[in-house]
Short mmCIF file of C-alpha atoms in Angstrom, two decimals:
data_model
loop_
_atom_site.label_atom_id
_atom_site.label_comp_id
_atom_site.label_asym_id
_atom_site.label_seq_id
_atom_site.Cartn_x
_atom_site.Cartn_y
_atom_site.Cartn_z
CA MET N 1 -23.01 28.49 -4.43
CA GLU N 2 -19.47 27.67 -3.86
CA ILE N 3 -20.61 23.79 -3.30
CA ASN N 4 -22.22 24.13 -6.70
CA VAL N 5 -18.86 25.13 -8.49
CA ALA N 6 -16.93 22.57 -6.71
CA GLN N 7 -19.47 20.04 -8.01
CA ASN N 8 -19.50 21.33 -11.46
CA ILE N 9 -15.57 20.87 -11.59
CA LEU N 10 -15.72 17.52 -10.06
CA ASN N 11 -18.67 16.43 -12.59
CA GLU N 12 -16.65 17.84 -15.51
CA ASN N 13 -13.49 15.88 -14.37
CA GLU N 14 -15.47 12.70 -13.98
CA HIS N 15 -16.77 13.00 -17.68
CA LEU N 16 -13.40 13.54 -19.00
CA ALA N 17 -11.81 10.70 -16.65
CA LEU N 18 -14.28 8.26 -18.27
CA GLU N 19 -13.18 9.27 -21.72
CA ASN N 20 -9.76 8.66 -20.60
CA GLN N 21 -10.58 5.30 -19.21
CA LYS N 22 -12.64 4.07 -22.46
CA LEU N 23 -9.21 5.04 -24.54
CA PHE N 24 -7.09 3.14 -22.08
CA GLN N 25 -9.73 0.08 -22.39
CA ALA N 26 -9.79 0.08 -26.12
CA LYS N 27 -5.94 0.23 -26.23
CA LYS N 28 -5.74 -2.33 -23.42
CA VAL N 29 -3.42 -0.01 -21.48
CA PHE N 30 -3.32 -0.78 -17.62
CA VAL N 31 -3.20 2.55 -15.87
CA ILE N 32 -1.95 3.18 -12.43
CA ASN N 33 -2.64 6.54 -10.30
CA LEU N 34 0.47 6.63 -8.20
CA LEU N 35 -0.22 8.53 -5.05
CA GLY N 36 1.54 9.56 -1.83
CA SER N 37 3.47 12.39 0.19
CA PRO N 38 6.38 14.27 -1.05
CA GLY N 39 9.26 12.07 -0.88
CA SER N 40 7.22 8.77 -0.07
CA GLY N 41 9.23 7.22 -2.85
CA LYS N 42 6.99 7.29 -5.86
CA THR N 43 9.62 8.45 -8.58
CA THR N 44 12.25 5.64 -7.19
CA LEU N 45 9.46 3.12 -7.50
CA VAL N 46 8.74 3.95 -10.96
CA GLU N 47 12.40 3.49 -11.78
CA LYS N 48 12.58 0.07 -10.33
CA ILE N 49 9.29 -0.97 -12.01
CA LEU N 50 10.82 0.34 -15.50
CA THR N 51 13.95 -1.64 -14.88
CA TYR N 52 12.47 -4.73 -13.71
CA PHE N 53 10.16 -5.10 -16.65
CA ALA N 54 12.36 -3.68 -19.09
CA GLY N 55 12.05 -5.53 -22.45
CA ARG N 56 8.84 -7.43 -21.24
CA TYR N 57 6.54 -4.70 -21.13
CA ARG N 58 6.58 -1.12 -22.65
CA ILE N 59 5.82 1.20 -19.96
CA GLY N 60 4.94 4.93 -20.38
CA VAL N 61 5.03 7.61 -17.53
CA ILE N 62 3.26 10.66 -16.92
CA GLU N 63 5.10 12.77 -14.08
CA GLY N 64 3.11 15.45 -12.31
CA ASP N 65 4.47 18.14 -10.24
CA LEU N 66 3.80 21.84 -9.43
CA PHE N 67 7.22 22.86 -11.21
CA THR N 68 10.42 21.61 -12.58
CA THR N 69 11.31 18.59 -14.60
CA LYS N 70 13.32 16.83 -12.05
CA ASP N 71 11.54 13.62 -12.03
CA ALA N 72 10.72 13.45 -15.81
CA ASP N 73 14.69 13.80 -16.13
CA ARG N 74 15.22 11.03 -14.04
CA ILE N 75 12.50 8.63 -15.80
CA GLU N 76 13.89 9.53 -19.13
CA LYS N 77 17.28 7.97 -18.46
CA LEU N 78 15.04 4.64 -18.34
CA THR N 79 12.41 5.26 -21.00
CA LYS N 80 11.44 7.71 -23.91
CA ASP N 81 7.79 7.21 -23.20
CA VAL N 82 7.69 9.88 -20.51
CA VAL N 83 5.83 13.32 -20.23
CA GLN N 84 6.00 15.89 -17.32
CA ILE N 85 3.08 17.69 -16.46
CA ASN N 86 3.55 20.78 -14.48
CA THR N 87 0.53 22.12 -12.57
CA SER N 88 2.02 25.65 -12.04
CA GLY N 89 1.17 25.55 -8.26
CA GLY N 90 -2.01 23.12 -8.65
CA CYS N 91 -2.12 20.56 -5.92
CA HIS N 92 -3.32 17.46 -8.05
CA LEU N 93 -3.49 16.34 -11.45
CA ASP N 94 -6.86 16.28 -13.17
CA ALA N 95 -8.34 14.41 -16.29
CA ASN N 96 -7.91 16.98 -18.68
CA MET N 97 -4.13 17.31 -17.95
CA VAL N 98 -3.75 13.57 -18.47
CA ARG N 99 -5.89 13.68 -21.50
CA LYS N 100 -3.69 16.43 -23.28
CA THR N 101 -0.46 14.28 -23.02
CA LEU N 102 -1.92 11.16 -24.35
CA GLN N 103 -1.05 12.10 -27.71
CA SER N 104 2.59 11.93 -26.83
CA PHE N 105 2.18 8.08 -26.31
CA ASP N 106 1.78 5.42 -28.87
CA LEU N 107 -1.12 3.93 -26.79
CA GLU N 108 -1.12 0.90 -29.25
CA LYS N 109 2.31 -0.20 -27.95
CA ILE N 110 2.05 0.76 -24.38
CA ASP N 111 1.13 -2.00 -21.97
CA LEU N 112 1.25 0.01 -18.60
CA LEU N 113 1.00 3.64 -18.19
CA ILE N 114 2.07 4.87 -14.69
CA ILE N 115 0.68 8.44 -13.72
CA GLU N 116 2.94 9.82 -10.71
CA ASN N 117 0.60 12.40 -9.11
CA VAL N 118 1.75 15.47 -7.44
CA GLY N 119 3.16 14.90 -3.88
CA ASN N 120 0.05 15.27 -1.51
CA LEU N 121 -2.37 12.79 0.71
CA VAL N 122 -5.51 15.11 0.07
CA CYS N 123 -6.49 16.47 -3.28
CA PRO N 124 -5.40 14.15 -5.84
CA ALA N 125 -7.47 11.39 -4.11
CA GLU N 126 -10.55 13.48 -5.01
CA PHE N 127 -9.84 13.49 -9.04
CA TYR N 128 -10.37 10.30 -10.93
CA LEU N 129 -8.03 10.40 -14.11
CA GLY N 130 -9.54 7.43 -15.82
CA GLU N 131 -6.95 4.77 -14.29
CA ASP N 132 -7.51 1.14 -13.77
CA VAL N 133 -6.19 1.39 -9.84
CA LYS N 134 -4.76 3.96 -7.49
CA VAL N 135 -1.87 2.77 -5.67
CA VAL N 136 -0.70 4.57 -2.57
CA LEU N 137 2.59 5.00 -1.07
CA LEU N 138 3.15 5.72 2.73
CA SER N 139 6.72 6.06 3.94
CA THR N 140 7.55 4.95 7.58
CA PRO N 141 9.35 8.32 8.63
CA GLU N 142 5.69 9.64 7.96
CA GLY N 143 4.38 8.10 10.81
CA ASP N 144 1.74 5.21 11.24
CA ASP N 145 -1.26 7.87 12.38
CA LYS N 146 -1.56 8.83 8.60
CA PRO N 147 -3.94 6.42 7.21
CA LEU N 148 -6.90 7.63 9.84
CA LYS N 149 -5.91 11.07 9.50
CA TYR N 150 -6.04 11.03 5.55
CA PRO N 151 -8.68 8.31 5.38
CA LEU N 152 -10.07 8.82 1.63
CA ILE N 153 -6.83 8.08 -0.16
CA PHE N 154 -6.45 4.83 1.71
CA LYS N 155 -9.95 3.92 1.19
CA GLU N 156 -9.46 4.35 -2.75
CA ALA N 157 -6.43 2.40 -2.96
CA ALA N 158 -6.20 -0.91 -4.81
CA THR N 159 -2.80 -1.51 -3.12
CA VAL N 160 -0.96 0.31 -0.21
CA ILE N 161 2.84 0.17 -0.16
CA ILE N 162 4.46 0.97 2.92
CA SER N 163 7.92 2.31 1.86
CA LYS N 164 11.18 2.62 3.43
CA ILE N 165 11.13 -0.29 5.83
CA ASP N 166 14.77 0.05 6.31
CA LEU N 167 13.69 2.97 8.57
CA LEU N 168 11.72 1.14 10.84
CA THR N 169 13.83 1.27 13.78
CA ALA N 170 15.18 4.64 13.26
CA THR N 171 11.48 5.87 13.59
CA ASN N 172 8.68 5.23 15.90
CA PHE N 173 6.36 3.66 12.96
CA SER N 174 4.37 0.65 13.87
CA LEU N 175 4.11 -1.64 11.26
CA GLU N 176 1.02 -3.36 12.91
CA ASN N 177 -0.60 0.00 13.89
CA ALA N 178 -0.52 0.91 10.05
CA VAL N 179 -1.81 -2.23 8.58
CA ASN N 180 -4.59 -2.26 11.18
CA ASP N 181 -5.73 1.38 10.62
CA ILE N 182 -5.48 0.66 6.53
CA LYS N 183 -7.38 -2.56 6.74
CA THR N 184 -10.38 -0.67 9.14
CA LEU N 185 -10.31 1.56 6.04
CA ASN N 186 -10.13 -0.88 3.29
CA PRO N 187 -10.26 -4.25 4.51
CA GLN N 188 -9.30 -6.32 1.29
CA VAL N 189 -6.41 -4.08 0.32
CA PRO N 190 -3.23 -5.82 -0.17
CA ILE N 191 -0.59 -3.85 1.91
CA PHE N 192 3.25 -4.31 0.78
CA PRO N 193 5.96 -3.21 3.20
CA LEU N 194 9.15 -2.88 1.19
CA CYS N 195 12.47 -0.71 0.86
CA VAL N 196 12.33 0.32 -3.01
CA THR N 197 15.96 1.25 -2.93
CA LYS N 198 17.49 -1.84 -1.19
CA ASP N 199 14.99 -4.10 -3.23
CA GLU N 200 13.41 -5.62 -0.48
CA GLY N 201 9.75 -7.20 -0.32
CA MET N 202 9.49 -6.01 -4.08
CA GLU N 203 8.67 -9.53 -5.54
CA LYS N 204 4.94 -9.63 -4.18
CA LEU N 205 4.37 -6.22 -5.82
CA TYR N 206 5.93 -7.30 -8.95
CA THR N 207 4.00 -10.43 -9.05
CA TRP N 208 0.64 -8.39 -8.21
CA LEU N 209 1.27 -6.06 -11.10
CA GLU N 210 2.33 -8.67 -13.58
CA GLU N 211 -0.97 -10.38 -12.87
CA ARG N 212 -3.06 -7.27 -13.85
CA LEU N 213 -0.74 -6.79 -16.75
CA GLN N 214 -1.36 -10.14 -18.01
CA THR N 215 -5.03 -9.90 -17.37
CA LYS N 216 -5.32 -6.53 -19.47
CA LYS N 217 -3.48 -7.90 -22.43
CA CYS N 218 -6.10 -10.99 -22.63
CA MET C 1 -15.53 31.96 -14.25
CA GLU C 2 -13.83 29.40 -12.10
CA ILE C 3 -10.75 31.93 -11.73
CA ASN C 4 -13.17 34.49 -10.41
CA VAL C 5 -14.97 32.18 -7.70
CA ALA C 6 -11.24 31.00 -6.70
CA GLN C 7 -10.31 34.69 -6.36
CA ASN C 8 -13.41 35.58 -4.29
CA ILE C 9 -12.65 32.76 -2.14
CA LEU C 10 -9.01 34.07 -1.53
CA ASN C 11 -10.38 37.78 -0.96
CA GLU C 12 -12.97 36.50 1.40
CA ASN C 13 -10.09 34.47 3.14
CA GLU C 14 -7.65 37.48 3.15
CA HIS C 15 -10.29 39.85 4.62
CA LEU C 16 -10.92 37.43 7.52
CA ALA C 17 -6.98 36.93 8.03
CA LEU C 18 -6.55 40.53 8.28
CA GLU C 19 -9.21 40.68 10.95
CA ASN C 20 -7.61 37.85 12.96
CA GLN C 21 -4.35 39.65 12.54
CA LYS C 22 -5.71 42.71 14.00
CA LEU C 23 -7.01 40.67 17.09
CA PHE C 24 -3.60 39.35 17.45
CA GLN C 25 -2.01 42.47 17.23
CA ALA C 26 -4.30 44.10 19.80
CA LYS C 27 -3.76 41.33 22.37
CA LYS C 28 -0.10 40.82 21.72
CA VAL C 29 -0.04 37.30 20.69
CA PHE C 30 2.89 36.01 18.29
CA VAL C 31 1.21 33.46 15.85
CA ILE C 32 3.09 30.86 13.93
CA ASN C 33 1.37 29.10 10.86
CA LEU C 34 3.18 25.74 11.01
CA LEU C 35 3.43 24.05 7.79
CA GLY C 36 5.06 20.81 6.17
CA SER C 37 4.39 17.58 4.51
CA PRO C 38 2.44 14.85 6.51
CA GLY C 39 4.85 13.34 8.94
CA SER C 40 7.49 16.13 9.01
CA GLY C 41 7.56 16.43 12.61
CA LYS C 42 5.42 19.44 13.09
CA THR C 43 3.40 18.02 16.33
CA THR C 44 6.63 16.72 17.92
CA LEU C 45 8.17 20.31 17.19
CA VAL C 46 4.93 21.75 19.13
CA GLU C 47 5.43 19.41 22.08
CA LYS C 48 8.97 20.33 22.38
CA ILE C 49 8.29 24.09 22.12
CA LEU C 50 5.71 23.61 24.85
CA THR C 51 8.10 21.68 27.02
CA TYR C 52 10.94 24.22 26.70
CA PHE C 53 8.97 27.52 27.37
CA ALA C 54 6.66 26.07 30.16
CA GLY C 55 6.50 28.29 32.92
CA ARG C 56 7.80 31.30 30.92
CA TYR C 57 5.34 31.85 28.39
CA ARG C 58 1.77 30.65 27.89
CA ILE C 59 1.23 28.95 24.69
CA GLY C 60 -1.94 28.03 22.71
CA VAL C 61 -2.06 25.68 20.12
CA ILE C 62 -4.60 25.20 17.33
CA GLU C 63 -4.29 21.67 15.70
CA GLY C 64 -5.42 21.20 11.96
CA ASP C 65 -6.40 17.83 10.54
CA LEU C 66 -8.82 16.35 8.05
CA PHE C 67 -10.10 13.92 10.71
CA THR C 68 -9.34 12.43 13.96
CA THR C 69 -8.17 14.26 17.26
CA LYS C 70 -4.91 12.44 17.26
CA ASP C 71 -2.65 15.37 17.27
CA ALA C 72 -4.79 17.71 19.84
CA ASP C 73 -4.76 14.32 22.39
CA ARG C 74 -0.92 14.68 22.14
CA ILE C 75 -0.79 18.44 23.04
CA GLU C 76 -3.53 18.31 25.43
CA LYS C 77 -0.77 16.41 28.01
CA LEU C 78 1.14 19.55 27.74
CA THR C 79 -1.53 22.33 27.87
CA LYS C 80 -5.25 22.96 28.08
CA ASP C 81 -4.92 25.88 25.69
CA VAL C 82 -5.42 23.38 22.59
CA VAL C 83 -8.39 23.22 20.08
CA GLN C 84 -8.40 20.76 17.21
CA ILE C 85 -9.98 21.70 13.84
CA ASN C 86 -11.20 19.08 11.38
CA THR C 87 -11.60 20.23 7.90
CA SER C 88 -13.44 16.99 7.09
CA GLY C 89 -11.56 16.09 3.97
CA GLY C 90 -10.39 19.88 3.29
CA CYS C 91 -6.59 20.13 2.28
CA HIS C 92 -5.92 23.42 4.44
CA LEU C 93 -7.01 25.61 7.35
CA ASP C 94 -8.33 28.77 6.27
CA ALA C 95 -8.92 32.34 8.11
CA ASN C 96 -12.69 31.45 8.95
CA MET C 97 -11.68 28.02 10.68
CA VAL C 98 -9.30 29.74 12.42
CA ARG C 99 -11.36 32.77 13.74
CA LYS C 100 -14.04 30.30 15.11
CA THR C 101 -11.51 28.59 17.52
CA LEU C 102 -10.44 31.98 18.99
CA GLN C 103 -13.13 32.13 21.41
CA SER C 104 -11.74 29.04 23.41
CA PHE C 105 -8.72 31.01 24.22
CA ASP C 106 -7.81 33.60 26.64
CA LEU C 107 -6.02 35.41 24.05
CA GLU C 108 -5.21 38.38 26.82
CA LYS C 109 -3.06 35.62 28.60
CA ILE C 110 -1.63 33.95 25.48
CA ASP C 111 2.04 35.01 24.28
CA LEU C 112 2.37 32.69 21.53
CA LEU C 113 -0.15 30.79 19.40
CA ILE C 114 0.97 27.86 17.17
CA ILE C 115 -1.55 26.77 14.43
CA GLU C 116 -0.36 23.55 13.16
CA ASN C 117 -1.72 23.41 9.45
CA VAL C 118 -2.80 20.35 7.51
CA GLY C 119 0.08 18.02 6.41
CA ASN C 120 0.46 19.32 2.89
CA LEU C 121 3.36 21.34 1.23
CA VAL C 122 0.66 23.10 -1.68
CA CYS C 123 -2.66 24.32 -0.48
CA PRO C 124 -1.94 25.67 3.15
CA ALA C 125 0.61 28.27 1.69
CA GLU C 126 -2.09 29.79 -0.42
CA PHE C 127 -4.53 30.66 2.77
CA TYR C 128 -3.23 33.68 5.00
CA LEU C 129 -4.47 32.78 8.58
CA GLY C 130 -3.50 36.11 10.24
CA GLU C 131 -0.39 34.79 11.40
CA ASP C 132 3.11 36.81 12.05
CA VAL C 133 4.94 33.93 10.37
CA LYS C 134 4.93 30.83 8.65
CA VAL C 135 7.49 28.45 9.70
CA VAL C 136 8.01 25.35 7.19
CA LEU C 137 9.51 21.96 8.28
CA LEU C 138 11.17 19.84 5.65
CA SER C 139 12.23 16.47 6.73
CA THR C 140 15.26 14.65 5.19
CA PRO C 141 13.48 11.54 4.29
CA GLU C 142 11.28 13.73 1.98
CA GLY C 143 14.36 14.64 -0.06
CA ASP C 144 16.23 17.52 -1.07
CA ASP C 145 14.61 18.20 -4.34
CA LYS C 146 11.23 19.43 -2.62
CA PRO C 147 12.03 23.23 -2.29
CA LEU C 148 11.99 23.70 -6.14
CA LYS C 149 9.17 21.35 -6.72
CA TYR C 150 6.95 23.17 -4.04
CA PRO C 151 8.53 26.84 -4.45
CA LEU C 152 5.77 28.91 -2.94
CA ILE C 153 5.76 27.42 0.61
CA PHE C 154 9.41 28.16 1.11
CA LYS C 155 8.99 31.66 -0.53
CA GLU C 156 6.70 32.51 2.20
CA ALA C 157 8.64 30.99 4.93
CA ALA C 158 9.83 33.36 7.72
CA THR C 159 12.26 30.17 8.99
CA VAL C 160 12.74 26.93 7.36
CA ILE C 161 13.60 23.90 9.73
CA ILE C 162 15.27 20.80 8.03
CA SER C 163 14.03 18.34 10.51
CA LYS C 164 15.10 14.64 11.10
CA ILE C 165 18.98 15.19 10.45
CA ASP C 166 19.77 12.26 12.48
CA LEU C 167 18.30 10.24 9.25
CA LEU C 168 20.73 12.17 6.99
CA THR C 169 23.12 9.35 6.58
CA ALA C 170 20.24 6.87 5.92
CA THR C 171 18.74 9.06 2.98
CA ASN C 172 20.28 10.60 0.05
CA PHE C 173 19.56 14.00 1.20
CA SER C 174 22.17 16.70 0.59
CA LEU C 175 22.02 19.35 3.34
CA GLU C 176 24.01 21.70 0.78
CA ASN C 177 21.72 21.21 -1.98
CA ALA C 178 18.48 21.80 0.09
CA VAL C 179 19.97 25.07 1.66
CA ASN C 180 21.22 26.26 -1.73
CA ASP C 181 17.60 25.83 -3.34
CA ILE C 182 15.89 27.10 -0.22
CA LYS C 183 18.20 30.39 -0.49
CA THR C 184 17.53 30.72 -4.27
CA LEU C 185 13.97 31.05 -3.27
CA ASN C 186 14.22 33.03 -0.34
CA PRO C 187 17.72 34.56 0.17
CA GLN C 188 17.39 35.80 3.75
CA VAL C 189 15.46 32.92 5.39
CA PRO C 190 17.06 31.67 8.19
CA ILE C 191 17.36 27.67 8.13
CA PHE C 192 17.48 25.47 11.11
CA PRO C 193 18.78 21.80 10.29
CA LEU C 194 17.76 19.83 13.66
CA CYS C 195 16.35 16.77 14.96
CA VAL C 196 13.37 17.57 17.17
CA THR C 197 13.34 13.75 19.00
CA LYS C 198 16.99 13.97 19.97
CA ASP C 199 16.99 17.74 20.86
CA GLU C 200 19.72 18.27 18.38
CA GLY C 201 20.15 22.02 17.00
CA MET C 202 17.23 23.08 18.69
CA GLU C 203 19.20 26.24 20.54
CA LYS C 204 19.06 28.32 17.68
CA LEU C 205 15.40 27.86 16.91
CA TYR C 206 14.54 28.62 20.55
CA THR C 207 16.60 31.73 20.45
CA TRP C 208 15.01 32.78 17.33
CA LEU C 209 11.61 32.38 18.62
CA GLU C 210 12.20 33.77 22.01
CA GLU C 211 13.43 36.91 20.38
CA ARG C 212 10.33 37.58 18.41
CA LEU C 213 8.15 36.79 21.61
CA GLN C 214 10.15 39.20 23.27
CA THR C 215 9.54 41.96 20.56
CA LYS C 216 5.92 41.05 20.74
CA LYS C 217 5.52 41.69 24.26
CA CYS C 218 6.96 45.24 24.23
#
């Protein structure tokens, strides 16, 4: 009984997500579902991407949080193409929440849509939103044991970013262990260790992203 | 329809949690539901508490994770009174999971039971397990904006620990902002800024805990 209800909710979500996906495909918008723990650096990464690609690509942002417009307020300084979703306590975004925001964007003109999900390594991984790729952040202070403890989100990732590498020496995070565990779960996934605030290691991520933006446009 | 199902799950959980609570009360076990993001320092704190109170109080530990026995393996070096719960992908512990582990403990002899919940600032706050108190960790690398973004867990806390204060200068975390926001949500809550790994600021937490253990024994 409970399982059926859960399955129905997931099936209904999948249906709406595929509708979102079709729309993104038709409008040639490349869509990232950005995932990670609270404080892993998602919003700061979005700010950097907006700054780096400014003038070359038009980027829309959907900010997901339980409450507050803190993240959208930050992003609004860099683009007007931003919408805050408040889940009112919900632990993840779903396809319907995303669908309802899409009328706020001129999708014909948007090249990249970044959906910053609720800070949570568990539930957001279970709900497809219609995105092209999931990008997962793991910050060094969280510890290198997290990939095997939260495997689904790392299995689903098209890219894993190991953020806050400036704190490597201040923590007991082993980059080698983390990379090995992520590769065990997801052998082909590109992994980018970087420090967003200090612009360290960002080039490879930008190149990875630009290749996908170019492909989508064709 | 969906809401009713969710309410039934929560009601059933509440019922089982109250049974757990009665049992803990009868056995005079003080029970902590330990909450925080992935990597906020929960397991390391449990290790320190076990070491500090060794020989004076008998402490049981329930470790909650989606997968792996990594945390229980760490705790087992300090006590045999430890059980790992794997939720197999579930985002929180519930009262039934806890209830099923209780036969593994000699509750007559246990003074303190620490239940380390799944690393998640959202879902675990919604499920009462029968505990006396919720203790919430917020680590400085997560950012000082988290209390207002995840208010429920901070409202429910009997104590908030701001962990990893050794990283204060390496992050843009404002202790003042965090404390103000937590006090807005939960005016009376004691807040302990500390660094678990370096034993900084631990005394006040130990005193707070010992007072409760003494009261429970009477």
